[in-house]
Amino acid sequence: MVKTDLIEIMPKPEVSVRCVNCQSQAVDVHGYLFEGIHVLWDCICPNCNTIFYQTLPISHDALFPIAFSKDGLKSNYNKRAEVWLAKPLIHAVTRNIIIRPAIEIKQFKEFGEAILLNCLDDCFGHVYAKLWNAQRLLEKYPEKSVIVLIPRKMQWLIPEGVAEVWLVDVRFKEMEKYIANLDDLVKKEMARFSHFYVAVAPVFLDTDKVDDYKFLKVEKFELKQFNDLKPQVTFVLREDRFWHANRMEEFLNRVLIKFKWQRYFRRLLVWRQNKLVKQAIRRIKASSYEISFVITGLGSNGSFGRLAKDRRVDNISVAIEREWCEIYAKSHIVVGVHGSNMLIPTSLAAGFIEILPEYKISHMGEDTVMRYSGRYAMLLGRHVDAFIHPALLAQHVLHMLNFGELYEEIESNS
């Protein structure tokens, strides 16, 4: 039975599906497939005898439903989701592109009914956004076992109170594949419960209602300390998402990606990005030497010398993740390109500047957390042009660092 935030899988599922071929609604649903990122209805149409799969309306699949025949010849999906969601799923299942990773189950408590929160995804931000639903599920269904299905490397984010954690030992880049051993495991484990549900787990939640501390275990930057702490600006960098100086650089990078040549030119691209960051830092320092700078992110090409404390790494670990969280929580401003895993930095820092490419405008806000409303939101959360000049970025930073005076004025008049 489909509820507001749960879909019943056992004992009496009720579904409504259209045939992917003839659009008949007289479809027989004779099972489920727990594929990995997706959960699918396994269907057959008595009208045209088409055997097909249909995604359950969970997370991104609720926004972009996908249906496809088992032979892959018929499919139905939103073209906006073709490249990053639909085609990877269809190819993984119909072409048998599989993995069989180790899956560990950790049990802490058990109730008669269970809710599976599927947080599997090939994108860090998507996993984290899905995991936010754990807070609401724990509050709303204290009498049910909340089970979190998640990549092992992200278990450090799981909040206290969940009944079970199912850890999948797989890299993000492998998550598009069909996890062939997951379906049998889920069906075996669900037999322990009288009722088994899958959480709808929307990926667009009201972040004002998300308690970041439950997941990050770090207190976020308190605005009342803005003037008391030494100003700190943190740049969050990646070596596959770049701040470009102009459209030509962006075009060349997209060509390199298309032909899979980017890795051969990575050092050059990183050098160009680091040069822009250094220019921005020097501009800011020219106005005030009291400001400290930190660099975080994956990849350690290049050097920032004495301009900034470089905490980039080539390989991530829980210890590094927690160190970065502490850095963000002490940052007056975090700066990063859209796609640089900005959800956690923007959750913890006082303010943020996101460098937003034109082709990502339709995704504005997906990669950041706006902690404030009203005037504070306008002052402390900024999305700037992809080709912003370092001098202009420096102006934004310096204006935001003057927020403390405005804060005191606003609070005194409230």
Coordinates of C-alpha atoms in Angstrom, one line a residue:
M1 CA 0.0 0.0 0.0
V2 CA 1.4 3.4 -1.0
K3 CA 1.4 5.8 1.9
T4 CA 2.8 9.3 2.2
D5 CA 6.3 8.3 3.0
L6 CA 6.3 4.5 3.0
I7 CA 5.6 1.8 0.4
E8 CA 4.4 -1.5 1.7
I9 CA 6.3 -4.5 0.3
M10 CA 5.0 -7.2 2.6
P11 CA 2.5 -8.7 3.3
K12 CA 0.0 -7.0 1.0
P13 CA 1.6 -4.7 -1.5
E14 CA -0.8 -2.6 -3.6
V15 CA 0.6 -1.1 -6.8
S16 CA -0.7 0.6 -9.9
V17 CA 1.5 0.1 -13.0
R18 CA 1.0 0.8 -16.8
C19 CA 2.5 -1.5 -19.4
V20 CA 5.6 0.0 -20.9
N21 CA 4.5 -1.3 -24.3
C22 CA 0.7 -1.0 -24.7
Q23 CA 0.0 1.3 -21.6
S24 CA -2.6 -1.2 -20.3
Q25 CA -3.3 -0.8 -16.6
A26 CA -4.3 -4.5 -16.3
V27 CA -0.7 -5.5 -15.3
D28 CA 0.3 -8.4 -13.1
V29 CA 3.0 -7.5 -10.5
H30 CA 4.5 -10.8 -9.4
G31 CA 7.5 -9.6 -7.5
Y32 CA 10.2 -7.0 -6.7
L33 CA 13.8 -6.6 -7.7
F34 CA 16.1 -4.9 -5.2
E35 CA 18.6 -3.8 -7.9
G36 CA 20.9 -1.5 -5.9
I37 CA 20.1 2.2 -6.3
H38 CA 16.7 1.3 -7.5
V39 CA 13.8 -1.0 -6.3
L40 CA 11.7 -2.3 -9.2
W41 CA 8.3 -3.9 -9.7
D42 CA 8.7 -7.1 -11.7
C43 CA 5.7 -7.0 -14.1
I44 CA 4.0 -8.8 -16.9
C45 CA 1.2 -7.5 -19.1
P46 CA -1.6 -10.0 -19.9
N47 CA -2.7 -7.8 -22.8
C48 CA 0.5 -7.9 -24.9
N49 CA 2.6 -10.4 -22.9
T50 CA 5.4 -7.8 -22.3
I51 CA 7.6 -8.6 -19.4
F52 CA 9.0 -5.4 -17.9
Y53 CA 10.3 -3.6 -14.8
Q54 CA 8.9 -0.4 -13.3
T55 CA 10.8 1.6 -10.7
L56 CA 9.1 2.2 -7.4
P57 CA 8.5 6.0 -6.7
I58 CA 11.5 6.3 -4.3
S59 CA 14.0 9.2 -4.2
H60 CA 14.9 10.3 -7.7
D61 CA 12.7 7.6 -9.2
A62 CA 9.7 9.4 -7.7
L63 CA 10.7 12.4 -9.8
F64 CA 11.8 10.5 -12.9
P65 CA 9.9 7.1 -13.2
I66 CA 11.6 4.5 -15.4
A67 CA 10.0 1.5 -17.1
F68 CA 11.7 -0.9 -19.5
S69 CA 11.1 -4.4 -21.0
K70 CA 13.4 -7.2 -19.8
D71 CA 14.9 -7.5 -23.3
G72 CA 15.6 -3.7 -23.3
L73 CA 13.7 -3.0 -26.5
K74 CA 11.0 -1.0 -24.9
S75 CA 11.5 1.8 -22.4
N76 CA 9.8 4.8 -21.0
Y77 CA 11.5 7.6 -19.0
N78 CA 12.0 11.3 -18.8
K79 CA 14.7 12.5 -21.2
R80 CA 16.1 14.8 -18.5
A81 CA 17.1 11.7 -16.6
E82 CA 18.3 9.7 -19.5
V83 CA 22.1 9.9 -19.1
W84 CA 22.5 9.9 -15.3
L85 CA 19.6 7.7 -14.2
A86 CA 17.6 5.8 -16.8
K87 CA 20.3 4.5 -19.2
P88 CA 22.6 3.2 -16.4
L89 CA 19.8 1.3 -14.8
I90 CA 18.5 -0.2 -18.1
H91 CA 21.9 -1.2 -19.3
A92 CA 22.9 -2.7 -15.9
V93 CA 19.8 -5.0 -15.8
T94 CA 19.3 -5.9 -19.4
R95 CA 23.0 -6.3 -20.2
N96 CA 23.8 -8.1 -16.9
I97 CA 26.4 -5.5 -15.8
I98 CA 26.8 -6.8 -12.3
I99 CA 28.9 -6.7 -9.1
R100 CA 28.7 -8.8 -6.0
P101 CA 30.1 -6.7 -3.2
A102 CA 30.4 -7.8 0.4
I103 CA 27.3 -6.7 2.4
E104 CA 27.5 -6.6 6.2
I105 CA 24.5 -6.4 8.4
K106 CA 24.8 -4.7 11.8
Q107 CA 21.8 -5.2 14.1
F108 CA 21.2 -3.0 17.2
K109 CA 17.5 -3.7 18.0
E110 CA 14.5 -5.2 16.3
F111 CA 10.7 -4.6 16.1
G112 CA 8.0 -6.5 14.4
E113 CA 7.8 -4.1 11.4
A114 CA 10.7 -2.7 9.4
I115 CA 11.4 0.2 7.1
L116 CA 14.2 0.0 4.6
L117 CA 15.8 3.4 3.9
N118 CA 17.8 2.8 0.7
C119 CA 20.6 5.3 0.5
L120 CA 22.6 3.7 -2.2
D121 CA 23.7 6.0 -5.0
D122 CA 26.7 6.8 -7.2
C123 CA 26.9 10.4 -5.9
F124 CA 28.0 11.4 -2.4
G125 CA 25.5 14.2 -2.2
H126 CA 22.6 12.0 -3.2
V127 CA 23.5 9.4 -0.5
Y128 CA 23.6 12.1 2.1
A129 CA 20.3 13.7 1.0
K130 CA 18.6 10.3 1.2
L131 CA 20.1 9.7 4.6
W132 CA 18.5 12.9 6.0
N133 CA 15.2 10.9 5.9
A134 CA 16.4 8.8 8.7
Q135 CA 15.7 11.6 11.2
R136 CA 12.1 11.9 10.2
L137 CA 11.5 8.1 10.1
L138 CA 13.0 7.7 13.6
E139 CA 10.8 10.4 14.9
K140 CA 7.6 9.3 13.1
Y141 CA 7.9 5.5 13.5
P142 CA 9.6 4.8 16.8
E143 CA 7.9 1.4 17.0
K144 CA 9.4 0.2 13.7
S145 CA 12.9 -1.0 12.8
V146 CA 14.5 1.6 10.6
I147 CA 17.1 -0.1 8.4
V148 CA 19.7 2.0 6.6
L149 CA 21.1 0.5 3.4
I150 CA 24.2 2.5 2.6
P151 CA 27.7 2.4 1.1
R152 CA 30.2 1.4 3.7
K153 CA 32.4 4.5 3.4
M154 CA 29.4 6.6 4.5
Q155 CA 28.5 4.8 7.7
W156 CA 30.1 7.5 9.8
L157 CA 27.1 9.7 8.9
I158 CA 24.4 7.3 10.2
P159 CA 22.5 8.9 13.1
E160 CA 21.9 7.1 16.4
G161 CA 18.7 5.2 16.9
V162 CA 18.5 3.1 13.7
A163 CA 17.7 -0.5 14.3
E164 CA 20.0 -1.9 11.6
V165 CA 22.7 -0.9 9.2
W166 CA 23.3 -2.8 5.9
L167 CA 26.8 -1.8 4.7
V168 CA 27.6 -2.3 1.0
D169 CA 31.3 -2.4 0.3
V170 CA 31.3 -0.7 -3.1
R171 CA 32.9 2.4 -4.6
F172 CA 30.7 5.2 -5.9
K173 CA 31.8 4.6 -9.5
E174 CA 30.6 1.0 -9.3
M175 CA 27.2 1.9 -7.9
E176 CA 25.6 2.2 -11.4
K177 CA 25.9 -1.6 -11.7
Y178 CA 23.4 -4.2 -10.8
I179 CA 24.2 -5.5 -7.3
A180 CA 23.4 -9.1 -8.0
N181 CA 23.6 -10.4 -4.5
L182 CA 21.4 -7.7 -2.9
D183 CA 18.0 -8.9 -4.0
D184 CA 18.3 -12.4 -2.3
L185 CA 19.7 -10.8 0.9
V186 CA 16.8 -8.3 1.2
K187 CA 14.2 -10.9 0.6
K188 CA 15.8 -13.3 3.1
E189 CA 16.0 -10.6 5.8
M190 CA 12.5 -9.2 5.3
A191 CA 11.1 -12.6 6.3
R192 CA 12.1 -11.7 9.9
F193 CA 9.3 -9.1 10.0
S194 CA 5.5 -9.1 9.9
H195 CA 5.5 -6.0 7.8
F196 CA 8.2 -4.6 5.5
Y197 CA 8.2 -1.2 4.0
V198 CA 10.5 0.8 1.7
A199 CA 10.9 4.5 2.6
V200 CA 9.9 6.9 -0.2
A201 CA 13.0 9.0 0.9
P202 CA 12.5 12.2 -1.0
V203 CA 15.7 13.9 -2.0
F204 CA 14.4 17.4 -1.6
L205 CA 13.7 18.1 2.0
D206 CA 13.2 21.2 4.1
T207 CA 16.8 21.5 5.4
D208 CA 15.6 23.8 8.2
K209 CA 14.1 20.7 9.7
V210 CA 17.3 18.6 9.4
D211 CA 19.4 18.4 12.5
D212 CA 22.9 18.3 11.1
Y213 CA 24.4 17.4 14.4
K214 CA 22.6 14.0 14.4
F215 CA 24.6 13.1 11.2
L216 CA 27.8 15.1 11.5
K217 CA 28.4 15.1 15.2
V218 CA 29.9 18.5 15.0
E219 CA 28.4 21.8 16.1
K220 CA 27.9 24.2 13.2
F221 CA 29.3 27.8 13.2
E222 CA 27.3 30.0 15.6
L223 CA 26.7 33.4 14.1
K224 CA 27.1 35.1 17.5
Q225 CA 30.7 34.1 17.3
F226 CA 31.3 35.7 13.9
N227 CA 33.3 38.6 15.3
D228 CA 35.0 36.6 18.0
L229 CA 36.8 34.1 15.8
K230 CA 39.7 34.8 13.5
P231 CA 38.3 35.0 10.0
Q232 CA 38.7 31.8 8.1
V233 CA 37.9 31.1 4.4
T234 CA 38.0 27.5 3.1
F235 CA 38.2 26.5 -0.5
V236 CA 36.7 23.1 -1.3
L237 CA 38.4 21.8 -4.4
R238 CA 38.1 18.7 -6.6
E239 CA 40.2 17.5 -9.5
D240 CA 37.3 16.6 -11.7
R241 CA 35.1 19.8 -11.2
F242 CA 36.9 23.0 -12.0
W243 CA 36.7 26.7 -11.6
H244 CA 37.5 27.9 -15.2
A245 CA 38.7 31.4 -16.2
N246 CA 36.6 31.6 -19.3
R247 CA 34.2 29.8 -21.7
M248 CA 37.1 28.5 -23.8
E249 CA 38.6 26.6 -20.9
E250 CA 35.2 25.2 -19.9
F251 CA 34.6 24.1 -23.5
L252 CA 38.0 22.4 -23.7
N253 CA 37.4 20.6 -20.5
R254 CA 34.0 19.3 -21.7
V255 CA 35.7 18.0 -24.9
L256 CA 38.3 16.2 -22.8
I257 CA 35.5 14.6 -20.8
K258 CA 33.6 13.6 -23.9
F259 CA 36.6 11.8 -25.4
K260 CA 37.8 10.5 -22.0
W261 CA 41.1 12.4 -22.2
Q262 CA 40.6 14.5 -19.1
R263 CA 43.0 12.4 -17.0
Y264 CA 45.8 13.1 -19.4
F265 CA 45.4 16.8 -18.9
R266 CA 44.4 16.8 -15.2
R267 CA 47.6 18.4 -13.9
L268 CA 47.2 21.3 -16.3
L269 CA 43.5 21.8 -15.3
V270 CA 44.4 21.7 -11.6
W271 CA 47.2 24.1 -12.2
R272 CA 44.8 26.6 -13.8
Q273 CA 42.3 26.2 -11.0
N274 CA 44.9 26.6 -8.3
K275 CA 46.2 29.7 -10.0
L276 CA 42.7 31.3 -9.8
V277 CA 42.4 30.3 -6.1
K278 CA 45.8 31.8 -5.4
Q279 CA 44.9 35.0 -7.1
A280 CA 41.7 35.3 -5.1
I281 CA 43.6 34.6 -1.8
R282 CA 46.2 37.3 -2.6
R283 CA 43.4 39.8 -3.4
I284 CA 41.8 39.1 -0.1
K285 CA 45.0 39.2 1.9
A286 CA 45.8 42.5 0.3
S287 CA 42.9 43.9 2.3
S288 CA 43.5 42.0 5.5
Y289 CA 46.4 39.7 6.6
E290 CA 44.3 38.6 9.6
I291 CA 42.3 36.2 7.4
S292 CA 43.4 32.5 7.3
F293 CA 42.8 30.1 4.4
V294 CA 42.4 26.4 4.3
I295 CA 42.1 24.1 1.2
T296 CA 40.2 20.8 1.4
G297 CA 39.2 18.2 -1.1
L298 CA 40.3 15.1 -3.0
G299 CA 43.5 15.3 -5.0
S300 CA 46.8 16.9 -4.0
N301 CA 48.3 18.2 -7.3
G302 CA 50.0 21.5 -7.0
S303 CA 50.9 23.6 -3.9
F304 CA 49.6 26.7 -2.2
G305 CA 52.8 27.4 -0.3
R306 CA 52.3 29.7 2.6
L307 CA 49.1 31.2 1.2
A308 CA 46.9 28.5 2.8
K309 CA 46.8 25.5 5.0
D310 CA 46.5 22.6 2.5
R311 CA 44.4 19.7 3.9
R312 CA 43.7 18.0 0.6
V313 CA 44.2 14.3 0.4
D314 CA 44.4 11.6 -2.4
N315 CA 42.5 9.0 -0.3
I316 CA 39.6 9.7 2.0
S317 CA 39.1 8.2 5.4
V318 CA 36.7 8.7 8.3
A319 CA 39.4 10.6 10.2
I320 CA 39.9 13.0 7.3
E321 CA 36.1 13.5 6.9
R322 CA 35.8 14.4 10.6
E323 CA 38.8 16.7 10.4
W324 CA 37.2 18.5 7.4
C325 CA 34.0 18.9 9.3
E326 CA 35.9 20.6 12.1
I327 CA 37.5 22.9 9.5
Y328 CA 34.1 23.8 8.0
A329 CA 32.5 24.4 11.4
K330 CA 35.2 27.0 12.1
S331 CA 34.9 28.6 8.6
H332 CA 33.3 32.0 8.1
I333 CA 33.0 31.2 4.4
V334 CA 33.4 28.1 2.3
V335 CA 34.0 28.4 -1.4
G336 CA 33.5 25.7 -4.0
V337 CA 32.4 24.8 -7.5
H338 CA 28.9 23.2 -7.8
G339 CA 29.5 19.4 -7.5
S340 CA 32.4 19.7 -5.1
N341 CA 30.4 17.9 -2.3
M342 CA 29.3 21.2 -0.8
L343 CA 26.4 19.8 1.3
I344 CA 28.5 19.2 4.4
P345 CA 30.6 22.3 4.1
T346 CA 27.6 24.6 3.7
S347 CA 25.8 22.8 6.5
L348 CA 28.5 23.7 9.0
A349 CA 30.1 27.0 7.9
A350 CA 28.7 30.4 8.5
G351 CA 28.3 31.3 4.8
F352 CA 29.1 30.0 1.4
I353 CA 30.0 31.0 -2.2
E354 CA 29.2 28.4 -4.8
I355 CA 30.7 28.9 -8.3
L356 CA 27.8 27.8 -10.5
P357 CA 28.3 26.7 -14.2
E358 CA 25.6 27.8 -16.6
Y359 CA 24.6 24.2 -17.4
K360 CA 24.0 23.6 -13.6
I361 CA 21.6 26.5 -13.1
S362 CA 18.7 24.1 -13.2
H363 CA 20.3 22.3 -10.2
M364 CA 20.9 25.4 -8.1
G365 CA 20.5 24.7 -4.4
E366 CA 20.9 20.9 -4.8
D367 CA 24.5 21.0 -3.7
T368 CA 24.2 23.5 -0.9
V369 CA 22.4 24.0 2.4
M370 CA 20.9 27.4 3.2
R371 CA 20.9 27.7 7.0
Y372 CA 19.1 31.0 7.1
S373 CA 16.0 32.9 5.9
G374 CA 15.4 36.6 5.2
R375 CA 18.3 39.0 5.0
Y376 CA 20.8 36.5 6.4
A377 CA 20.2 34.2 3.5
M378 CA 21.0 37.0 1.0
L379 CA 24.1 38.0 2.9
L380 CA 25.6 34.6 3.6
G381 CA 24.6 32.4 0.7
R382 CA 25.8 33.3 -2.8
H383 CA 25.8 31.6 -6.2
V384 CA 28.2 33.3 -8.6
D385 CA 29.1 33.0 -12.3
A386 CA 31.2 30.1 -13.4
F387 CA 33.9 32.4 -14.8
I388 CA 34.0 34.8 -12.0
H389 CA 37.2 36.8 -11.9
P390 CA 39.4 36.3 -8.7
A391 CA 39.1 40.0 -7.9
L392 CA 35.3 39.9 -7.9
L393 CA 35.3 36.7 -5.8
A394 CA 37.5 38.5 -3.4
Q395 CA 35.0 41.3 -3.2
H396 CA 32.3 38.9 -2.3
V397 CA 34.4 37.3 0.4
L398 CA 35.4 40.6 2.0
H399 CA 31.8 41.8 2.0
M400 CA 30.6 38.6 3.6
L401 CA 33.4 38.9 6.3
N402 CA 31.9 42.2 7.3
F403 CA 28.7 40.4 8.2
G404 CA 29.5 40.5 11.9
E405 CA 28.8 44.2 12.1
L406 CA 25.5 43.8 10.2
Y407 CA 24.5 40.9 12.4
E408 CA 24.9 42.9 15.6
E409 CA 22.9 45.8 14.0
I410 CA 20.1 43.4 12.8
E411 CA 19.9 41.6 16.2
S412 CA 19.8 44.8 18.1
N413 CA 16.8 45.9 16.1
S414 CA 15.0 42.6 16.3

